[in-house]
Amino acid sequence: MCHLILLMPLLAIPLFWLWPVSTAVPVYSAVLILSGWVYLLVFRAMKRSVKTGSEEILQSVGEVIEVENNIASVQVHSEIWQAESSDKLQKGDLVKVVGIKGLTLKVKHI
């Protein structure tokens, strides 16, 4: 479907063979404008940063909800993660995610 939308200007050229020029030009112009708008949306979407997975959680800020034996439970984006830190953490501290190792976050005290 997406490839078909990208090829709309080429697929609309036969309009000039089937219809009079006075009809084909406005229809082809509409197809061209619609295609340009779709291209613009596609290029904007391609420039956006990743919003899922480990790339999204890096540099996020979370809150320590529990600390036990140097392993903290941290809430980041309404999810609770296990976290490790070289800093001394206490309940209620704000932390920044600086890395991920498996299902454990590497965090730094803010």
mmCIF file with all atom_site columns, C-alpha atoms in Angstrom:
data_model
loop_
_atom_site.group_PDB
_atom_site.id
_atom_site.type_symbol
_atom_site.label_atom_id
_atom_site.label_alt_id
_atom_site.label_comp_id
_atom_site.label_asym_id
_atom_site.label_entity_id
_atom_site.label_seq_id
_atom_site.pdbx_PDB_ins_code
_atom_site.Cartn_x
_atom_site.Cartn_y
_atom_site.Cartn_z
_atom_site.occupancy
_atom_site.B_iso_or_equiv
_atom_site.pdbx_formal_charge
_atom_site.auth_seq_id
_atom_site.auth_comp_id
_atom_site.auth_asym_id
_atom_site.auth_atom_id
_atom_site.pdbx_PDB_model_num
ATOM 1   C CA . MET A 1 1   ? 0.000   0.000  0.000   1.00 0.00 ? 1   MET A CA 1
ATOM 2   C CA . CYS A 1 2   ? 2.756   2.446  0.956   1.00 0.00 ? 2   CYS A CA 1
ATOM 3   C CA . HIS A 1 3   ? 4.617   1.811  -2.309  1.00 0.00 ? 3   HIS A CA 1
ATOM 4   C CA . LEU A 1 4   ? 1.423   2.466  -4.243  1.00 0.00 ? 4   LEU A CA 1
ATOM 5   C CA . ILE A 1 5   ? 0.987   5.839  -2.541  1.00 0.00 ? 5   ILE A CA 1
ATOM 6   C CA . LEU A 1 6   ? 4.584   6.777  -3.364  1.00 0.00 ? 6   LEU A CA 1
ATOM 7   C CA . LEU A 1 7   ? 3.988   5.929  -7.019  1.00 0.00 ? 7   LEU A CA 1
ATOM 8   C CA . MET A 1 8   ? 0.739   7.924  -7.328  1.00 0.00 ? 8   MET A CA 1
ATOM 9   C CA . PRO A 1 9   ? 2.176   10.624 -9.640  1.00 0.00 ? 9   PRO A CA 1
ATOM 10  C CA . LEU A 1 10  ? 3.456   7.969  -12.053 1.00 0.00 ? 10  LEU A CA 1
ATOM 11  C CA . LEU A 1 11  ? 0.258   5.958  -11.911 1.00 0.00 ? 11  LEU A CA 1
ATOM 12  C CA . ALA A 1 12  ? -1.820  9.077  -12.659 1.00 0.00 ? 12  ALA A CA 1
ATOM 13  C CA . ILE A 1 13  ? -0.035  9.874  -15.956 1.00 0.00 ? 13  ILE A CA 1
ATOM 14  C CA . PRO A 1 14  ? -2.455  7.688  -17.990 1.00 0.00 ? 14  PRO A CA 1
ATOM 15  C CA . LEU A 1 15  ? -5.179  10.188 -17.055 1.00 0.00 ? 15  LEU A CA 1
ATOM 16  C CA . PHE A 1 16  ? -3.851  12.324 -19.914 1.00 0.00 ? 16  PHE A CA 1
ATOM 17  C CA . TRP A 1 17  ? -4.542  9.488  -22.357 1.00 0.00 ? 17  TRP A CA 1
ATOM 18  C CA . LEU A 1 18  ? -8.020  8.746  -21.029 1.00 0.00 ? 18  LEU A CA 1
ATOM 19  C CA . TRP A 1 19  ? -9.452  12.179 -20.276 1.00 0.00 ? 19  TRP A CA 1
ATOM 20  C CA . PRO A 1 20  ? -9.359  15.548 -21.999 1.00 0.00 ? 20  PRO A CA 1
ATOM 21  C CA . VAL A 1 21  ? -6.509  17.825 -20.877 1.00 0.00 ? 21  VAL A CA 1
ATOM 22  C CA . SER A 1 22  ? -8.994  20.222 -19.236 1.00 0.00 ? 22  SER A CA 1
ATOM 23  C CA . THR A 1 23  ? -10.065 17.400 -16.872 1.00 0.00 ? 23  THR A CA 1
ATOM 24  C CA . ALA A 1 24  ? -6.757  15.538 -16.510 1.00 0.00 ? 24  ALA A CA 1
ATOM 25  C CA . VAL A 1 25  ? -4.663  18.563 -15.437 1.00 0.00 ? 25  VAL A CA 1
ATOM 26  C CA . PRO A 1 26  ? -6.733  19.438 -12.322 1.00 0.00 ? 26  PRO A CA 1
ATOM 27  C CA . VAL A 1 27  ? -7.020  15.780 -11.298 1.00 0.00 ? 27  VAL A CA 1
ATOM 28  C CA . TYR A 1 28  ? -3.288  15.216 -11.848 1.00 0.00 ? 28  TYR A CA 1
ATOM 29  C CA . SER A 1 29  ? -2.531  18.403 -9.898  1.00 0.00 ? 29  SER A CA 1
ATOM 30  C CA . ALA A 1 30  ? -4.598  17.116 -6.978  1.00 0.00 ? 30  ALA A CA 1
ATOM 31  C CA . VAL A 1 31  ? -2.747  13.782 -7.104  1.00 0.00 ? 31  VAL A CA 1
ATOM 32  C CA . LEU A 1 32  ? 0.583   15.618 -7.205  1.00 0.00 ? 32  LEU A CA 1
ATOM 33  C CA . ILE A 1 33  ? -0.321  17.811 -4.208  1.00 0.00 ? 33  ILE A CA 1
ATOM 34  C CA . LEU A 1 34  ? -1.562  14.796 -2.237  1.00 0.00 ? 34  LEU A CA 1
ATOM 35  C CA . SER A 1 35  ? 1.627   12.899 -3.058  1.00 0.00 ? 35  SER A CA 1
ATOM 36  C CA . GLY A 1 36  ? 3.777   15.828 -1.951  1.00 0.00 ? 36  GLY A CA 1
ATOM 37  C CA . TRP A 1 37  ? 1.898   15.986 1.342   1.00 0.00 ? 37  TRP A CA 1
ATOM 38  C CA . VAL A 1 38  ? 2.370   12.226 1.889   1.00 0.00 ? 38  VAL A CA 1
ATOM 39  C CA . TYR A 1 39  ? 6.104   12.525 1.055   1.00 0.00 ? 39  TYR A CA 1
ATOM 40  C CA . LEU A 1 40  ? 6.428   15.337 3.594   1.00 0.00 ? 40  LEU A CA 1
ATOM 41  C CA . LEU A 1 41  ? 4.775   13.228 6.309   1.00 0.00 ? 41  LEU A CA 1
ATOM 42  C CA . VAL A 1 42  ? 7.010   10.247 5.484   1.00 0.00 ? 42  VAL A CA 1
ATOM 43  C CA . PHE A 1 43  ? 10.216  12.295 5.674   1.00 0.00 ? 43  PHE A CA 1
ATOM 44  C CA . ARG A 1 44  ? 9.139   13.899 8.959   1.00 0.00 ? 44  ARG A CA 1
ATOM 45  C CA . ALA A 1 45  ? 8.438   10.453 10.426  1.00 0.00 ? 45  ALA A CA 1
ATOM 46  C CA . MET A 1 46  ? 11.843  9.202  9.307   1.00 0.00 ? 46  MET A CA 1
ATOM 47  C CA . LYS A 1 47  ? 13.611  12.070 11.108  1.00 0.00 ? 47  LYS A CA 1
ATOM 48  C CA . ARG A 1 48  ? 11.929  11.443 14.456  1.00 0.00 ? 48  ARG A CA 1
ATOM 49  C CA . SER A 1 49  ? 13.973  9.807  17.188  1.00 0.00 ? 49  SER A CA 1
ATOM 50  C CA . VAL A 1 50  ? 13.220  6.297  18.350  1.00 0.00 ? 50  VAL A CA 1
ATOM 51  C CA . LYS A 1 51  ? 10.414  6.164  20.913  1.00 0.00 ? 51  LYS A CA 1
ATOM 52  C CA . THR A 1 52  ? 10.489  2.479  21.881  1.00 0.00 ? 52  THR A CA 1
ATOM 53  C CA . GLY A 1 53  ? 12.820  -0.052 23.392  1.00 0.00 ? 53  GLY A CA 1
ATOM 54  C CA . SER A 1 54  ? 16.056  0.615  25.202  1.00 0.00 ? 54  SER A CA 1
ATOM 55  C CA . GLU A 1 55  ? 16.756  3.788  23.191  1.00 0.00 ? 55  GLU A CA 1
ATOM 56  C CA . GLU A 1 56  ? 13.660  5.415  24.658  1.00 0.00 ? 56  GLU A CA 1
ATOM 57  C CA . ILE A 1 57  ? 14.448  4.670  28.302  1.00 0.00 ? 57  ILE A CA 1
ATOM 58  C CA . LEU A 1 58  ? 18.060  5.907  28.179  1.00 0.00 ? 58  LEU A CA 1
ATOM 59  C CA . GLN A 1 59  ? 18.466  9.391  29.680  1.00 0.00 ? 59  GLN A CA 1
ATOM 60  C CA . SER A 1 60  ? 15.001  9.112  31.291  1.00 0.00 ? 60  SER A CA 1
ATOM 61  C CA . VAL A 1 61  ? 14.429  10.259 34.853  1.00 0.00 ? 61  VAL A CA 1
ATOM 62  C CA . GLY A 1 62  ? 12.960  7.956  37.477  1.00 0.00 ? 62  GLY A CA 1
ATOM 63  C CA . GLU A 1 63  ? 12.344  7.800  41.204  1.00 0.00 ? 63  GLU A CA 1
ATOM 64  C CA . VAL A 1 64  ? 13.764  5.298  43.681  1.00 0.00 ? 64  VAL A CA 1
ATOM 65  C CA . ILE A 1 65  ? 10.892  3.525  45.423  1.00 0.00 ? 65  ILE A CA 1
ATOM 66  C CA . GLU A 1 66  ? 12.903  0.963  47.418  1.00 0.00 ? 66  GLU A CA 1
ATOM 67  C CA . VAL A 1 67  ? 16.547  0.131  48.169  1.00 0.00 ? 67  VAL A CA 1
ATOM 68  C CA . GLU A 1 68  ? 17.717  -3.273 49.372  1.00 0.00 ? 68  GLU A CA 1
ATOM 69  C CA . ASN A 1 69  ? 21.342  -4.579 49.359  1.00 0.00 ? 69  ASN A CA 1
ATOM 70  C CA . ASN A 1 70  ? 22.611  -2.035 46.785  1.00 0.00 ? 70  ASN A CA 1
ATOM 71  C CA . ILE A 1 71  ? 19.791  -3.015 44.411  1.00 0.00 ? 71  ILE A CA 1
ATOM 72  C CA . ALA A 1 72  ? 17.156  -0.340 43.997  1.00 0.00 ? 72  ALA A CA 1
ATOM 73  C CA . SER A 1 73  ? 13.653  -0.523 42.624  1.00 0.00 ? 73  SER A CA 1
ATOM 74  C CA . VAL A 1 74  ? 13.144  2.458  40.360  1.00 0.00 ? 74  VAL A CA 1
ATOM 75  C CA . GLN A 1 75  ? 9.975   3.732  38.733  1.00 0.00 ? 75  GLN A CA 1
ATOM 76  C CA . VAL A 1 76  ? 10.605  5.016  35.206  1.00 0.00 ? 76  VAL A CA 1
ATOM 77  C CA . HIS A 1 77  ? 7.692   5.841  32.866  1.00 0.00 ? 77  HIS A CA 1
ATOM 78  C CA . SER A 1 78  ? 5.207   4.172  35.255  1.00 0.00 ? 78  SER A CA 1
ATOM 79  C CA . GLU A 1 79  ? 7.215   0.916  35.136  1.00 0.00 ? 79  GLU A CA 1
ATOM 80  C CA . ILE A 1 80  ? 9.194   -0.545 38.024  1.00 0.00 ? 80  ILE A CA 1
ATOM 81  C CA . TRP A 1 81  ? 12.749  -1.665 37.206  1.00 0.00 ? 81  TRP A CA 1
ATOM 82  C CA . GLN A 1 82  ? 15.651  -3.075 39.165  1.00 0.00 ? 82  GLN A CA 1
ATOM 83  C CA . ALA A 1 83  ? 18.551  -0.665 39.123  1.00 0.00 ? 83  ALA A CA 1
ATOM 84  C CA . GLU A 1 84  ? 22.205  -0.540 40.086  1.00 0.00 ? 84  GLU A CA 1
ATOM 85  C CA . SER A 1 85  ? 24.181  2.575  40.889  1.00 0.00 ? 85  SER A CA 1
ATOM 86  C CA . SER A 1 86  ? 27.637  3.495  42.107  1.00 0.00 ? 86  SER A CA 1
ATOM 87  C CA . ASP A 1 87  ? 25.957  6.320  44.056  1.00 0.00 ? 87  ASP A CA 1
ATOM 88  C CA . LYS A 1 88  ? 24.340  5.825  47.451  1.00 0.00 ? 88  LYS A CA 1
ATOM 89  C CA . LEU A 1 89  ? 20.591  5.815  46.779  1.00 0.00 ? 89  LEU A CA 1
ATOM 90  C CA . GLN A 1 90  ? 17.695  6.365  49.148  1.00 0.00 ? 90  GLN A CA 1
ATOM 91  C CA . LYS A 1 91  ? 13.961  6.051  48.753  1.00 0.00 ? 91  LYS A CA 1
ATOM 92  C CA . GLY A 1 92  ? 12.560  9.123  46.953  1.00 0.00 ? 92  GLY A CA 1
ATOM 93  C CA . ASP A 1 93  ? 15.807  10.053 45.158  1.00 0.00 ? 93  ASP A CA 1
ATOM 94  C CA . LEU A 1 94  ? 15.572  11.069 41.513  1.00 0.00 ? 94  LEU A CA 1
ATOM 95  C CA . VAL A 1 95  ? 17.857  9.134  39.180  1.00 0.00 ? 95  VAL A CA 1
ATOM 96  C CA . LYS A 1 96  ? 18.795  9.284  35.519  1.00 0.00 ? 96  LYS A CA 1
ATOM 97  C CA . VAL A 1 97  ? 19.102  6.121  33.427  1.00 0.00 ? 97  VAL A CA 1
ATOM 98  C CA . VAL A 1 98  ? 22.596  5.935  31.929  1.00 0.00 ? 98  VAL A CA 1
ATOM 99  C CA . GLY A 1 99  ? 22.663  2.328  30.747  1.00 0.00 ? 99  GLY A CA 1
ATOM 100 C CA . ILE A 1 100 ? 20.874  -0.979 30.529  1.00 0.00 ? 100 ILE A CA 1
ATOM 101 C CA . LYS A 1 101 ? 22.228  -4.453 31.271  1.00 0.00 ? 101 LYS A CA 1
ATOM 102 C CA . GLY A 1 102 ? 19.620  -7.118 30.637  1.00 0.00 ? 102 GLY A CA 1
ATOM 103 C CA . LEU A 1 103 ? 16.606  -6.118 32.715  1.00 0.00 ? 103 LEU A CA 1
ATOM 104 C CA . THR A 1 104 ? 18.629  -4.020 35.156  1.00 0.00 ? 104 THR A CA 1
ATOM 105 C CA . LEU A 1 105 ? 19.056  -0.308 34.679  1.00 0.00 ? 105 LEU A CA 1
ATOM 106 C CA . LYS A 1 106 ? 22.309  1.496  35.392  1.00 0.00 ? 106 LYS A CA 1
ATOM 107 C CA . VAL A 1 107 ? 21.330  4.769  37.065  1.00 0.00 ? 107 VAL A CA 1
ATOM 108 C CA . LYS A 1 108 ? 23.016  7.887  38.373  1.00 0.00 ? 108 LYS A CA 1
ATOM 109 C CA . HIS A 1 109 ? 21.765  10.092 41.203  1.00 0.00 ? 109 HIS A CA 1
ATOM 110 C CA . ILE A 1 110 ? 20.567  13.524 40.086  1.00 0.00 ? 110 ILE A CA 1
#
